[in-house]
Coordinates of C-alpha atoms and ligand atoms in Angstrom, one line a residue:
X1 CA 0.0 0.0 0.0
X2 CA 1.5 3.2 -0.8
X3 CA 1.8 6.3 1.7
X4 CA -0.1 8.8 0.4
X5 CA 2.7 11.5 1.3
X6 CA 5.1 10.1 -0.5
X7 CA 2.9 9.8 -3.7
X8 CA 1.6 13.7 -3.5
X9 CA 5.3 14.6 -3.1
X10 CA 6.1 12.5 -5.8
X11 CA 3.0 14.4 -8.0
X12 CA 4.0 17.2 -6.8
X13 CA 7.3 17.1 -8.1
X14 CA 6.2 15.8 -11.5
X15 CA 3.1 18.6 -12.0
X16 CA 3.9 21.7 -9.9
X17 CA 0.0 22.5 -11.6
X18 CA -1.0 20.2 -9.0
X19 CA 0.3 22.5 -6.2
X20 CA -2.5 25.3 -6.7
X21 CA -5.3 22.6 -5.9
X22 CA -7.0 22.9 -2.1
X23 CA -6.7 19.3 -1.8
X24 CA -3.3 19.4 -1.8
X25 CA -1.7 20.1 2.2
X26 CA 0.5 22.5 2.3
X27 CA 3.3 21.0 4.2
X28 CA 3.9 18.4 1.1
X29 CA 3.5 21.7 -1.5
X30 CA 6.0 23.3 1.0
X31 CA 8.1 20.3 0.6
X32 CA 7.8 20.3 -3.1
X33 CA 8.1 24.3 -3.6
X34 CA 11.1 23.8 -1.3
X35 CA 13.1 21.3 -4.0
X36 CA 11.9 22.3 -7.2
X37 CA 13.5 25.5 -6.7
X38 CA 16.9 24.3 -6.7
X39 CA 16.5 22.1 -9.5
X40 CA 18.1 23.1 -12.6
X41 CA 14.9 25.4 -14.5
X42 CA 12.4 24.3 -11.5
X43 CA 11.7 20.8 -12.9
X44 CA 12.9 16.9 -12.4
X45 CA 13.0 16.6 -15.7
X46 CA 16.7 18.3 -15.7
X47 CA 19.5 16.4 -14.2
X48 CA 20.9 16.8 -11.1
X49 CA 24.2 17.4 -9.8
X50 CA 26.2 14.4 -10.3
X51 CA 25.8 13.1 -5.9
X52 CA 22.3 14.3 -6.0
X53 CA 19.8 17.3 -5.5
X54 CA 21.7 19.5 -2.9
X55 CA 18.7 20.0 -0.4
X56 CA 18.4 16.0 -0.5
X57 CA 21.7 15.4 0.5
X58 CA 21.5 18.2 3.4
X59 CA 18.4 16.5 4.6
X60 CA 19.5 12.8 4.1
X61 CA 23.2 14.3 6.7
X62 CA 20.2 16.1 9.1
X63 CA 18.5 11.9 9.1
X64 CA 21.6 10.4 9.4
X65 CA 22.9 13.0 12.2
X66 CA 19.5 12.5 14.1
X67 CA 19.6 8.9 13.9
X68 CA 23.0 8.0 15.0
X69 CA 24.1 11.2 17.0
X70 CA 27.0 11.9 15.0
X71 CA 27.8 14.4 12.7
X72 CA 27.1 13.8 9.3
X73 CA 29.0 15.9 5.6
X74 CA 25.9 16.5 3.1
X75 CA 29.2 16.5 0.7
X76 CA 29.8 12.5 1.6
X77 CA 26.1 11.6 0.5
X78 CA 26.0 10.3 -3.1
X79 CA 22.2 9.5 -4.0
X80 CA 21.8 6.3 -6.2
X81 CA 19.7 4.2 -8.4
X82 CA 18.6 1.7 -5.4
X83 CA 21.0 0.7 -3.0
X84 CA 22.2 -1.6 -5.4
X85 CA 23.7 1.9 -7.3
X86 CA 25.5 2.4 -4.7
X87 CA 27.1 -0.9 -4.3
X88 CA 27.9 -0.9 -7.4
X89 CA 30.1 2.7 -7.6
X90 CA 31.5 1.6 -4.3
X91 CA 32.9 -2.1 -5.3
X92 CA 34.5 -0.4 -8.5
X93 CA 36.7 1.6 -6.1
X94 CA 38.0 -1.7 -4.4
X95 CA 38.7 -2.6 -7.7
X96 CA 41.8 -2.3 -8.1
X97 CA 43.1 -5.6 -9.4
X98 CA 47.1 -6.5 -9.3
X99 CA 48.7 -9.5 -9.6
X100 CA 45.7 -11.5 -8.4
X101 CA 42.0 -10.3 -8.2
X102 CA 40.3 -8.3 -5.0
X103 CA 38.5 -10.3 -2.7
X104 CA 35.6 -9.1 -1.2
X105 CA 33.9 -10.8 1.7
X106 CA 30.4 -11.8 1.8
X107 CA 28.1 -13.4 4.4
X108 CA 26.5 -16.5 3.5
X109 CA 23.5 -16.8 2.8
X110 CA 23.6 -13.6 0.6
X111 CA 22.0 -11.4 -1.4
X112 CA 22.7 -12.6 -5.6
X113 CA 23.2 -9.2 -6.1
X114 CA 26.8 -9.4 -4.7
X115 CA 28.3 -12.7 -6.5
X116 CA 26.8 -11.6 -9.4
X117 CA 28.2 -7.9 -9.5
X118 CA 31.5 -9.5 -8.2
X119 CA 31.8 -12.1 -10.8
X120 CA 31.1 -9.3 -13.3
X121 CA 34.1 -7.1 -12.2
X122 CA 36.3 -10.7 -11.8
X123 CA 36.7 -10.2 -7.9
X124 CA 36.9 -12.9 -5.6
X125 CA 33.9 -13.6 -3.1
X126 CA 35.4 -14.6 0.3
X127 CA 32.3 -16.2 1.7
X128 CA 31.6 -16.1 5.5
X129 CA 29.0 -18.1 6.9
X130 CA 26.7 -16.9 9.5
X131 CA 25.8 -19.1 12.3
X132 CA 21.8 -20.4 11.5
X133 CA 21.9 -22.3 14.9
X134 CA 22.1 -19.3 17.3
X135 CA 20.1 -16.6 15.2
X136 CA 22.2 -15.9 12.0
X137 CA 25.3 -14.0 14.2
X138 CA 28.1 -13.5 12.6
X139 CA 31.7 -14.9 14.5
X140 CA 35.3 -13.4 14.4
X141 CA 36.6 -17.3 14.0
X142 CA 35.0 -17.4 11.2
X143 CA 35.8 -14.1 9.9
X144 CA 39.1 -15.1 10.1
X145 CA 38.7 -18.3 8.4
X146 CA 37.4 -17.1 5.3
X147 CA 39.8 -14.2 5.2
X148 CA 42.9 -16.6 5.7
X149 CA 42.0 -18.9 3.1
X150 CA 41.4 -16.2 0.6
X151 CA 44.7 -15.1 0.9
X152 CA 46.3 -17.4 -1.9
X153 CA 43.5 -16.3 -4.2
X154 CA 43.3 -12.9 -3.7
X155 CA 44.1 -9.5 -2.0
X156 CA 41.3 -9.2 0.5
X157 CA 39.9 -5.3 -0.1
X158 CA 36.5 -5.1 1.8
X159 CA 33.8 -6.9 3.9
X160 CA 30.1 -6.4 2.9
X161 CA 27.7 -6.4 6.3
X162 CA 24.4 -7.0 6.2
X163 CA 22.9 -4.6 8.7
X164 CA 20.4 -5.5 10.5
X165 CA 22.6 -9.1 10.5
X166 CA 26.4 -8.7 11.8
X167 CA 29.7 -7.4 13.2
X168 CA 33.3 -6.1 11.4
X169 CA 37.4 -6.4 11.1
X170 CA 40.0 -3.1 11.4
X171 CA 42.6 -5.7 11.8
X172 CA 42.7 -6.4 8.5
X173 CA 42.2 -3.1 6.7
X174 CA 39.2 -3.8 5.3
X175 CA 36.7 -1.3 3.5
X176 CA 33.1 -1.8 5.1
X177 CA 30.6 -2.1 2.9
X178 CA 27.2 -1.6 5.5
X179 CA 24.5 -2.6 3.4
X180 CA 21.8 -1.3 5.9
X181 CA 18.7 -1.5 3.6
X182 CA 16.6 -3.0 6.1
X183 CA 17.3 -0.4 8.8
X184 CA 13.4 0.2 9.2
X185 CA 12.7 -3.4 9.2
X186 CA 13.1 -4.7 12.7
X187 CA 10.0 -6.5 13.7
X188 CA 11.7 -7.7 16.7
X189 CA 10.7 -5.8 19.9
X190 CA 13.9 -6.6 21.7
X191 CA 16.1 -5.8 19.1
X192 CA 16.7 -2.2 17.6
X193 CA 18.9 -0.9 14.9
X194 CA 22.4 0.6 15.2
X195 CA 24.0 1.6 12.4
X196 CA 27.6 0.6 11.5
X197 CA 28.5 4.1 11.4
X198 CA 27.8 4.6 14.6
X199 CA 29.1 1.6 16.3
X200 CA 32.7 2.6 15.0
X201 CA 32.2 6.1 16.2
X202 CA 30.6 4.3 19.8
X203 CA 33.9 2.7 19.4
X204 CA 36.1 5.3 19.4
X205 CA 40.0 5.3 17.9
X206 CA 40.9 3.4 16.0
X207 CA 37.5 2.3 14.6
X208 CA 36.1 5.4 13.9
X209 CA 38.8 5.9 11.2
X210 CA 37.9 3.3 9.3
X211 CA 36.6 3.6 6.0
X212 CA 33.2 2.8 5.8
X213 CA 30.6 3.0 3.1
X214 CA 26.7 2.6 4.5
X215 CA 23.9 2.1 2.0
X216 CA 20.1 2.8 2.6
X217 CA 17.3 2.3 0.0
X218 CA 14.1 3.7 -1.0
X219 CA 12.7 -0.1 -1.8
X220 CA 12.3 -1.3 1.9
X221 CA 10.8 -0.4 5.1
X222 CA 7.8 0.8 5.7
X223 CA 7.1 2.2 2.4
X224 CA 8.4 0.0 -0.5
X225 CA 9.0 2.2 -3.4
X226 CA 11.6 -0.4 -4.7
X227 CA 10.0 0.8 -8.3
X228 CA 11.5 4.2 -8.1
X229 CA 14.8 3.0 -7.7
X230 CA 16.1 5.8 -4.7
X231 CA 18.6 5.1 -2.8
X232 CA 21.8 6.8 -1.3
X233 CA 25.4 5.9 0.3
X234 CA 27.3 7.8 2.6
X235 CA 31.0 7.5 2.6
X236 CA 33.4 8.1 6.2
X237 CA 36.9 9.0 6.7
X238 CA 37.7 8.7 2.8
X239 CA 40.8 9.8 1.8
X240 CA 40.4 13.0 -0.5
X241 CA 41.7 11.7 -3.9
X242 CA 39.5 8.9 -2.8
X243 CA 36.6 10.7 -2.6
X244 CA 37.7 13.0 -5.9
X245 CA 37.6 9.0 -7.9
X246 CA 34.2 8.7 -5.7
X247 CA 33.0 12.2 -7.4
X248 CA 34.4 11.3 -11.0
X249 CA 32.5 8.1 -11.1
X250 CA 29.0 8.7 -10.1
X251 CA 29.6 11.5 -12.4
X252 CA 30.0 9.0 -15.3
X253 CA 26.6 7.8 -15.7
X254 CA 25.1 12.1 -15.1
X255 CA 23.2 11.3 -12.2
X256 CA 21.2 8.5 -10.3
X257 CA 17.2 8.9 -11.4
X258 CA 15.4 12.2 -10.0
X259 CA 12.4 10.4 -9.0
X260 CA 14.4 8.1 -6.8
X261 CA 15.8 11.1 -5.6
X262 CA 12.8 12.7 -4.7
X263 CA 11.5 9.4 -2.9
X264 CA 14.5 8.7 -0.7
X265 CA 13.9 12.8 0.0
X266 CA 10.4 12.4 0.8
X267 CA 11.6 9.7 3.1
X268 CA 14.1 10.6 5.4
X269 CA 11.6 14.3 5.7
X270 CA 8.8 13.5 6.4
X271 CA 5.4 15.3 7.8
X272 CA 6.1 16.7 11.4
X273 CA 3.8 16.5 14.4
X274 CA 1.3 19.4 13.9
X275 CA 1.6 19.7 10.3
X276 CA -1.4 18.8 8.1
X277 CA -0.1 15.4 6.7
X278 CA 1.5 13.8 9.6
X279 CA -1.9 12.1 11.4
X280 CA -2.6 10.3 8.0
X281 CA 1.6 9.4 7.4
X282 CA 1.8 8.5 10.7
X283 CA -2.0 5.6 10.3
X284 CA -0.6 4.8 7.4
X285 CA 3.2 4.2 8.4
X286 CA 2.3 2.2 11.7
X287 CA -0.3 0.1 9.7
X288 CA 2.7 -1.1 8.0
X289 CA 4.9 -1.7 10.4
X290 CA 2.6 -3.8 11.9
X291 CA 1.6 -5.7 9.1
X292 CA 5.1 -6.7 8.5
X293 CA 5.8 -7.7 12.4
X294 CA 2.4 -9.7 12.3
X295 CA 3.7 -11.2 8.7
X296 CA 6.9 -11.8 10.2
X297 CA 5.4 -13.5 12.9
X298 CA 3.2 -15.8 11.2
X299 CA 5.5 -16.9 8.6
X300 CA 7.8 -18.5 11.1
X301 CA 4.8 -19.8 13.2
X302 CA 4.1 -21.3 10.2
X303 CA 7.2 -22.9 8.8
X304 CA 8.1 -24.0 12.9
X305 CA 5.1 -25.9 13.4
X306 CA 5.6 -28.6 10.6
X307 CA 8.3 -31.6 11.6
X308 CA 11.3 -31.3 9.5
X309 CA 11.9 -27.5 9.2
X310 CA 13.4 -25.0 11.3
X311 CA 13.0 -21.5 11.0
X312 CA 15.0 -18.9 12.7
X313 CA 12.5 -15.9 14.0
X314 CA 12.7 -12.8 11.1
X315 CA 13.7 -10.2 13.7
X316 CA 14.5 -7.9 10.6
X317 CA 14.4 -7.8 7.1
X318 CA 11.8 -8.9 4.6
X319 CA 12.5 -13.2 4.1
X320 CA 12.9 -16.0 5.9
X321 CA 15.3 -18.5 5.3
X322 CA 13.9 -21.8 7.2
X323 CA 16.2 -25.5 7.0
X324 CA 14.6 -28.5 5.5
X325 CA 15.5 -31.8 6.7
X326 CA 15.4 -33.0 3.3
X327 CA 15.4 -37.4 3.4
X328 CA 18.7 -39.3 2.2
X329 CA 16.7 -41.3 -0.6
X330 CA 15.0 -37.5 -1.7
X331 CA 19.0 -36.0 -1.7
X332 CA 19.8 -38.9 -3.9
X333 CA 17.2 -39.2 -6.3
X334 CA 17.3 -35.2 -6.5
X335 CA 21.3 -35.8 -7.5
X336 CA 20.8 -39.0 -9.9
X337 CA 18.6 -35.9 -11.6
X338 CA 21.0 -33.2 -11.9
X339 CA 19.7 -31.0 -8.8
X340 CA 20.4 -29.9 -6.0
X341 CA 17.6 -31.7 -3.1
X342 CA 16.6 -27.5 -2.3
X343 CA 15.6 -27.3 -5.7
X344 CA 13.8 -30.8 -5.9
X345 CA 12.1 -29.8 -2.6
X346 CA 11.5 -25.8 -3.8
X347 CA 10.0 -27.4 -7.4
X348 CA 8.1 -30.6 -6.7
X349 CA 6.1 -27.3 -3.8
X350 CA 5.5 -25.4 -6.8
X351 CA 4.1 -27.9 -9.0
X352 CA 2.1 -29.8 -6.6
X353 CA 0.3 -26.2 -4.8
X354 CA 1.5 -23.9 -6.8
X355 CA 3.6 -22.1 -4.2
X356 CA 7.0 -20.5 -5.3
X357 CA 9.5 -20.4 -2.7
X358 CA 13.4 -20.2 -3.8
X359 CA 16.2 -23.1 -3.1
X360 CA 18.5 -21.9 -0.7
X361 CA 21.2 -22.2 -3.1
X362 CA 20.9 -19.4 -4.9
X363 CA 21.6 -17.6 -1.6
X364 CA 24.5 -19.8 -0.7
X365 CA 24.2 -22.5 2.8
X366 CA 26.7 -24.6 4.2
X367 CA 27.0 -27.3 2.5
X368 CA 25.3 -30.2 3.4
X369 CA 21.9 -28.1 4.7
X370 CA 19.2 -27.7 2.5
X371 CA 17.0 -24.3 2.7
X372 CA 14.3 -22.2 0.8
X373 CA 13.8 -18.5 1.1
X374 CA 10.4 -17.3 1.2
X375 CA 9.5 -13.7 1.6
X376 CA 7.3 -11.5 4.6
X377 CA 4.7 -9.9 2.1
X378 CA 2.0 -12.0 1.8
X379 CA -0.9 -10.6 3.7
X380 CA -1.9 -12.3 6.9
X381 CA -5.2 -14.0 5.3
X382 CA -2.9 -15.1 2.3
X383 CA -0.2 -16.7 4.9
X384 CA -2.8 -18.4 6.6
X385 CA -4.9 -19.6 3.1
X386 CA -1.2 -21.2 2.0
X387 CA -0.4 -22.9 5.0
X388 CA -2.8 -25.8 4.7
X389 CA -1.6 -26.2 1.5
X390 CA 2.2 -26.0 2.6
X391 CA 1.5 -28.3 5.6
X392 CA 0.1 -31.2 3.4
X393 CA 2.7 -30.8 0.6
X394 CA 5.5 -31.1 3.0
X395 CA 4.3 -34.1 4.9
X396 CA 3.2 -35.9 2.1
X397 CA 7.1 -35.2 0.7
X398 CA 8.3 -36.1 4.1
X399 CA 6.1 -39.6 3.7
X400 CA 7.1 -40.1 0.5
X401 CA 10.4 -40.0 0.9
X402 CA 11.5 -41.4 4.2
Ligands
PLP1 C1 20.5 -6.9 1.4 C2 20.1 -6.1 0.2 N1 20.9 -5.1 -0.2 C3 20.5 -4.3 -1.3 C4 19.4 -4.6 -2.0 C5 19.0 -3.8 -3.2 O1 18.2 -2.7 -2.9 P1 17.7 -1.6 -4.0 O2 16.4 -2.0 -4.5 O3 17.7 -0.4 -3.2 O4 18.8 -1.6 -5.0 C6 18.5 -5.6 -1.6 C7 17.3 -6.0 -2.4 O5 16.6 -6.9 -2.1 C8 18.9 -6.4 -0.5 O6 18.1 -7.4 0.0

């Protein structure tokens, strides 16, 4: 469901005619007025300086700043086309391929997005897995691990961290990449979001000269706009020529898309207590919030009540990622035909219910442990409706195959 707000920013922007109508408030046509005159001949249709519209960055630092309680450089904010943008302008920098290819680490299970985008610039992934049997956490062991067994294959240049997920390495030298997308999406009410940003200024010297690059995206949270493809990344204690190669890239492709702009604007301002829209941002804002804890709820209600699977709670984020005890004779038959026994599992669901879930290998497990991913969206009536079906599917797999 979209927030209205948003939306009549977003029209506002596009038809400034709209602005002289009574129905619209006049804190969004404020808001609107307010951006449209520093865009080049008053319109979005022009492009924007290279990082972003000016008054966006400002107000992204004045988010960030309020958030964190740290000071934040409107001149380190870069706006993007999603997150993924970002990423993308950021991994180029570590990119910087000698005698043998950058490694970047990744947790495991990932997001595609990273081996793909790696593989494409002919990195090397240093996979770290994340510990499924005490709540995804992420350990230093492990950390170490990866990173040590890299070291033949590549020069280790950064460490992606899924924020809300896990923890970091200044030993090392590594870049952080904070991919903190989800920062809006803790459902769990005894766990709160702390951005990576501020845990290595918490942490004082010499964490808090690390090098850090945190991403946040217009496509999660409470409102969803993944369409619009907003996002922005903030960079910390960058060196200055680094940051003039940060300023010389995003400036290759003009600038990220003004109507992502505007929506990652519209979302780290939005309406104020007392002003006309926030009563109807604020319904609409909390009636999505709690959707998505209800949602998240449900789902692993769902998926820990049937024998054979384990789900970890979704205490952030928008998918669950539960274990399937697949049966030895289902792993073998699933081999003698070419696939992995996720997939088998993830494709005999689909075409006996028609339920689509994906096979945890796209995402990367240990080996030897079989998942699917599934995502929080489906409305609570629609959860419910598919678990029957689910519930009969899997034990009648679980039957067949014992
Ligand atoms: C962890 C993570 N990072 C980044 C992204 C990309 O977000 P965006 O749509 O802003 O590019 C996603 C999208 O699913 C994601 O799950």
């Amino acid at each position: 469901m979209p927030i209205t707000y948003i939306r009549q920013f977003i029209a506002g922007c596009a038809n400034p005619a709209l602005l002289n109508s009574f129905e619209f408030p006049s804190d969004v046509k404020e808001r609107v007025e307010r951006v449209l005159n520093i865009c080049t001949g008053k319109t979005f249709g022009s492009y924007s300086e290279s990082p972003g519209i000016k008054i966006i960055r400002h107000d992204i630092a004045s988010y960030i700043q309020q958030r964190d309680g740290y000071p934040s450089d409107p001149n380190n904010i870069y706006l993007s086309n999603g997150a993924a943008g970002g990423i993308e302008t950021v991994l180029k920098l570590l990119m910087n391929n000698s005698k043998k290819p950058s490694g970047i680490m990744i947790p495991v299970p990932q997001f595609p997005f990273y081996s793909a985008i790696l593989t494409q610039f002919g990195a090397h992934q240093i996979e770290y897995f994340l510990d499924e049997d005490n709540g995804w956490p992420l350990h230093i062991d492990e950390l170490e691990r990866a990173l040590n067994e890299s070291k033949a294959r590549c020069i280790p240049r950064g460490i992606v961290i899924i924020n809300p997920g896990n923890p970091t390495a200044h030993k090392h030298n590594l870049f952080l990449l904070a991919d903190e997308v989800y920062q809006e999406n803790v459902h769990s009410l005894d766990s709160k979001f702390v951005s990576f940003k501020k845990i290595l200024m918490d942490l004082g010297s010499p964490y808090n000269q690390m090098q850090i690059a945190s991403f946040h995206s217009a496509s999660k949270g409470w409102h969803c706009e993944s369409g619009f493809r907003g996002g922005y990344f903030e960079i910390t204690n960058l060196d200055k020529d680094v940051k003039a190669q940060v300023n010389k890239l995003v400036s290759l492709s003009l600038c990220s898309n003004t109507w992502g702009q505007a929506v990652m604007g519209a979302i780290v301002n939005p309406p104020k207590e007392g002003e006309p829209s926030y009563e109807l941002y604020k319904r609409e804002r909390s009636m999505m919030t709690n959707r998505l804890q209800e949602q998240a709820t449900l789902i692993n209600e769902l998926f820990n009540s049937m024998e054979g699977i384990i789900c970890n709670p979704v205490k952030g984020g928008m998918f669950a990622f539960p274990r399937v005890e697949v049966p030895c004779k289902a792993i073998e038959y699933a081999k003698s035909k070419d696939m992995t026994p996720d997939n088998f599992y993830c494709v005999e669901l689909l075409e006996n219910t028609g339920i689509c879930v994906l096979p945890g290998s796209i995402f990367k497990q240990r080996p030897g442990t079989y998942h699917f991913r599934t995502n929080i969206l489906l409305s609570a009536h629609q959860i419910k409706d598919m678990a029957e079906k689910f519930r009969t599917f899997h034990v009648s797999f679980m039957h067949r195959w014992q």
